[in-house]
């Protein structure tokens, strides 16, 4: 989960005012009664190159929406960036890639921060709110092969080939799909992991987020995209770094199909279900952001509110179905085994 996933998220202290202009792209911004106070809007971000690229794209959108404002990017390192010799699932900390940024926001050292959605904790600190969720990049996972394996796919790799990944979600699914392969943890930013792959013989391939490779301009390194038949993708931060939880969505003919799954660490035990709901609703005049505290500042200009509500309810209903069939037990065992490793 070190690499930013498919969505950037802005956080702002509730009550700052501002909001968005309806385009769904602007985090909450501090304003005075007669406009902004003239100082720069400080945007917090992780220091990694990929995080900076993501934050730069968000700031570019903000500048287009607020051309009279000046934005200053404040970069900092997080716990997840500093501890590179331990698997994410073993560190035992929450908010590995967000805590330092949130502390800076709390101390008023920054005015908003930009996160990758899958780094964002499920529960936000008191007084914080999601100001915007940007359009998602390609959510799929990608395989990058060692140069000697160029042109191959996972199923064509020799027996006992070692695959690097920092995600229990990926490992659990791929162990089941490709039992002839071995999976080993690999840490570091994208540059570091690619260097480990290319310059050593430890890994035959590594699994990374396609979105991160695209943002870095390294799409040419993608040797194989993993579709839902191979590996369901990340669902924000549900479950955290220590349990395998995954989803896939499909919008077709006005129906939203949501597949959700939970896995044991080795993928041998799993639950997978698909549900659907209609999302074809007429557009209504919805001025400004939703006043619901859970959705403050978030607008989806081209998506009716009823459709957004239906999609959210679908997620809740699918989670309830999985829990009723034993998902909690699978995840509890996975967490206990991971803690004991």
PDB file of N, CA, C and O in Angstrom, residues 147-173:
ATOM      1  N   UNK A 147      14.026  -8.305 -16.289  1.00  0.00           N
ATOM      2  CA  UNK A 147      14.368  -8.270 -17.721  1.00  0.00           C
ATOM      3  C   UNK A 147      14.531  -9.649 -18.361  1.00  0.00           C
ATOM      4  O   UNK A 147      14.174  -9.837 -19.525  1.00  0.00           O
ATOM      5  N   UNK A 148      15.008 -10.632 -17.606  1.00  0.00           N
ATOM      6  CA  UNK A 148      15.201 -11.961 -18.177  1.00  0.00           C
ATOM      7  C   UNK A 148      13.882 -12.671 -18.466  1.00  0.00           C
ATOM      8  O   UNK A 148      13.840 -13.653 -19.212  1.00  0.00           O
ATOM      9  N   UNK A 149      12.777 -12.165 -17.863  1.00  0.00           N
ATOM     10  CA  UNK A 149      11.457 -12.769 -18.061  1.00  0.00           C
ATOM     11  C   UNK A 149      10.555 -11.924 -18.948  1.00  0.00           C
ATOM     12  O   UNK A 149       9.343 -12.131 -18.975  1.00  0.00           O
ATOM     13  N   UNK A 150      11.148 -10.975 -19.638  1.00  0.00           N
ATOM     14  CA  UNK A 150      10.379 -10.088 -20.504  1.00  0.00           C
ATOM     15  C   UNK A 150       9.575 -10.911 -21.516  1.00  0.00           C
ATOM     16  O   UNK A 150      10.097 -11.829 -22.148  1.00  0.00           O
ATOM     17  N   UNK A 151       8.298 -10.574 -21.668  1.00  0.00           N
ATOM     18  CA  UNK A 151       7.441 -11.274 -22.616  1.00  0.00           C
ATOM     19  C   UNK A 151       6.656 -12.420 -22.015  1.00  0.00           C
ATOM     20  O   UNK A 151       5.785 -12.991 -22.676  1.00  0.00           O
ATOM     21  N   UNK A 152       6.946 -12.772 -20.752  1.00  0.00           N
ATOM     22  CA  UNK A 152       6.230 -13.871 -20.105  1.00  0.00           C
ATOM     23  C   UNK A 152       5.004 -13.345 -19.360  1.00  0.00           C
ATOM     24  O   UNK A 152       4.786 -12.144 -19.239  1.00  0.00           O
ATOM     25  N   UNK A 153       4.195 -14.262 -18.846  1.00  0.00           N
ATOM     26  CA  UNK A 153       3.100 -13.953 -17.933  1.00  0.00           C
ATOM     27  C   UNK A 153       3.312 -14.800 -16.684  1.00  0.00           C
ATOM     28  O   UNK A 153       4.162 -15.699 -16.655  1.00  0.00           O
ATOM     29  N   UNK A 154       2.550 -14.534 -15.634  1.00  0.00           N
ATOM     30  CA  UNK A 154       2.756 -15.243 -14.380  1.00  0.00           C
ATOM     31  C   UNK A 154       2.629 -16.762 -14.536  1.00  0.00           C
ATOM     32  O   UNK A 154       3.395 -17.529 -13.954  1.00  0.00           O
ATOM     33  N   UNK A 155       1.664 -17.194 -15.342  1.00  0.00           N
ATOM     34  CA  UNK A 155       1.460 -18.631 -15.483  1.00  0.00           C
ATOM     35  C   UNK A 155       2.588 -19.314 -16.266  1.00  0.00           C
ATOM     36  O   UNK A 155       2.725 -20.540 -16.234  1.00  0.00           O
ATOM     37  N   UNK A 156       3.417 -18.527 -16.965  1.00  0.00           N
ATOM     38  CA  UNK A 156       4.521 -19.095 -17.743  1.00  0.00           C
ATOM     39  C   UNK A 156       5.851 -19.074 -17.002  1.00  0.00           C
ATOM     40  O   UNK A 156       6.839 -19.597 -17.501  1.00  0.00           O
ATOM     41  N   UNK A 157       5.874 -18.484 -15.808  1.00  0.00           N
ATOM     42  CA  UNK A 157       7.108 -18.459 -15.036  1.00  0.00           C
ATOM     43  C   UNK A 157       7.422 -19.851 -14.496  1.00  0.00           C
ATOM     44  O   UNK A 157       6.516 -20.640 -14.194  1.00  0.00           O
ATOM     45  N   UNK A 158       8.703 -20.166 -14.343  1.00  0.00           N
ATOM     46  CA  UNK A 158       9.090 -21.488 -13.833  1.00  0.00           C
ATOM     47  C   UNK A 158       8.601 -21.728 -12.413  1.00  0.00           C
ATOM     48  O   UNK A 158       8.305 -20.796 -11.663  1.00  0.00           O
ATOM     49  N   UNK A 159       8.524 -23.005 -12.040  1.00  0.00           N
ATOM     50  CA  UNK A 159       8.143 -23.404 -10.688  1.00  0.00           C
ATOM     51  C   UNK A 159       9.051 -22.724  -9.671  1.00  0.00           C
ATOM     52  O   UNK A 159      10.243 -22.583  -9.872  1.00  0.00           O
ATOM     53  N   UNK A 160       8.445 -22.267  -8.568  1.00  0.00           N
ATOM     54  CA  UNK A 160       9.149 -21.644  -7.439  1.00  0.00           C
ATOM     55  C   UNK A 160       9.704 -20.260  -7.762  1.00  0.00           C
ATOM     56  O   UNK A 160      10.541 -19.736  -7.019  1.00  0.00           O
ATOM     57  N   UNK A 161       9.285 -19.660  -8.865  1.00  0.00           N
ATOM     58  CA  UNK A 161       9.686 -18.277  -9.141  1.00  0.00           C
ATOM     59  C   UNK A 161       9.174 -17.378  -8.017  1.00  0.00           C
ATOM     60  O   UNK A 161       8.051 -17.543  -7.526  1.00  0.00           O
ATOM     61  N   UNK A 162       9.982 -16.405  -7.614  1.00  0.00           N
ATOM     62  CA  UNK A 162       9.630 -15.535  -6.485  1.00  0.00           C
ATOM     63  C   UNK A 162       9.023 -14.228  -6.997  1.00  0.00           C
ATOM     64  O   UNK A 162       9.611 -13.546  -7.844  1.00  0.00           O
ATOM     65  N   UNK A 163       7.858 -13.904  -6.475  1.00  0.00           N
ATOM     66  CA  UNK A 163       7.139 -12.686  -6.857  1.00  0.00           C
ATOM     67  C   UNK A 163       7.119 -11.743  -5.660  1.00  0.00           C
ATOM     68  O   UNK A 163       6.749 -12.142  -4.554  1.00  0.00           O
ATOM     69  N   UNK A 164       7.491 -10.488  -5.861  1.00  0.00           N
ATOM     70  CA  UNK A 164       7.517  -9.517  -4.782  1.00  0.00           C
ATOM     71  C   UNK A 164       6.247  -8.695  -4.720  1.00  0.00           C
ATOM     72  O   UNK A 164       5.748  -8.218  -5.745  1.00  0.00           O
ATOM     73  N   UNK A 165       5.692  -8.525  -3.531  1.00  0.00           N
ATOM     74  CA  UNK A 165       4.533  -7.663  -3.327  1.00  0.00           C
ATOM     75  C   UNK A 165       4.472  -7.241  -1.869  1.00  0.00           C
ATOM     76  O   UNK A 165       4.848  -8.009  -0.976  1.00  0.00           O
ATOM     77  N   UNK A 166       4.015  -6.029  -1.622  1.00  0.00           N
ATOM     78  CA  UNK A 166       3.874  -5.535  -0.250  1.00  0.00           C
ATOM     79  C   UNK A 166       2.446  -5.678   0.248  1.00  0.00           C
ATOM     80  O   UNK A 166       2.107  -5.189   1.319  1.00  0.00           O
ATOM     81  N   UNK A 167       1.573  -6.356  -0.518  1.00  0.00           N
ATOM     82  CA  UNK A 167       0.145  -6.407  -0.224  1.00  0.00           C
ATOM     83  C   UNK A 167      -0.316  -7.821   0.088  1.00  0.00           C
ATOM     84  O   UNK A 167      -0.161  -8.739  -0.726  1.00  0.00           O
ATOM     85  N   UNK A 168      -0.932  -8.000   1.267  1.00  0.00           N
ATOM     86  CA  UNK A 168      -1.529  -9.288   1.598  1.00  0.00           C
ATOM     87  C   UNK A 168      -2.693  -9.600   0.666  1.00  0.00           C
ATOM     88  O   UNK A 168      -2.950 -10.761   0.347  1.00  0.00           O
ATOM     89  N   UNK A 169      -3.410  -8.583   0.240  1.00  0.00           N
ATOM     90  CA  UNK A 169      -4.529  -8.777  -0.690  1.00  0.00           C
ATOM     91  C   UNK A 169      -4.052  -9.422  -1.981  1.00  0.00           C
ATOM     92  O   UNK A 169      -4.639 -10.391  -2.470  1.00  0.00           O
ATOM     93  N   UNK A 170      -2.983  -8.874  -2.546  1.00  0.00           N
ATOM     94  CA  UNK A 170      -2.461  -9.438  -3.792  1.00  0.00           C
ATOM     95  C   UNK A 170      -1.928 -10.847  -3.577  1.00  0.00           C
ATOM     96  O   UNK A 170      -2.227 -11.768  -4.344  1.00  0.00           O
ATOM     97  N   UNK A 171      -1.134 -11.014  -2.522  1.00  0.00           N
ATOM     98  CA  UNK A 171      -0.503 -12.310  -2.286  1.00  0.00           C
ATOM     99  C   UNK A 171      -1.534 -13.406  -2.064  1.00  0.00           C
ATOM    100  O   UNK A 171      -1.410 -14.512  -2.611  1.00  0.00           O
ATOM    101  N   UNK A 172      -2.561 -13.121  -1.273  1.00  0.00           N
ATOM    102  CA  UNK A 172      -3.565 -14.139  -0.964  1.00  0.00           C
ATOM    103  C   UNK A 172      -4.271 -14.626  -2.222  1.00  0.00           C
ATOM    104  O   UNK A 172      -4.478 -15.832  -2.417  1.00  0.00           O
ATOM    105  N   UNK A 173      -4.640 -13.697  -3.094  1.00  0.00           N
ATOM    106  CA  UNK A 173      -5.344 -14.086  -4.318  1.00  0.00           C
ATOM    107  C   UNK A 173      -4.439 -14.798  -5.311  1.00  0.00           C
ATOM    108  O   UNK A 173      -4.821 -15.793  -5.930  1.00  0.00           O
TER     109      UNK A 173
END
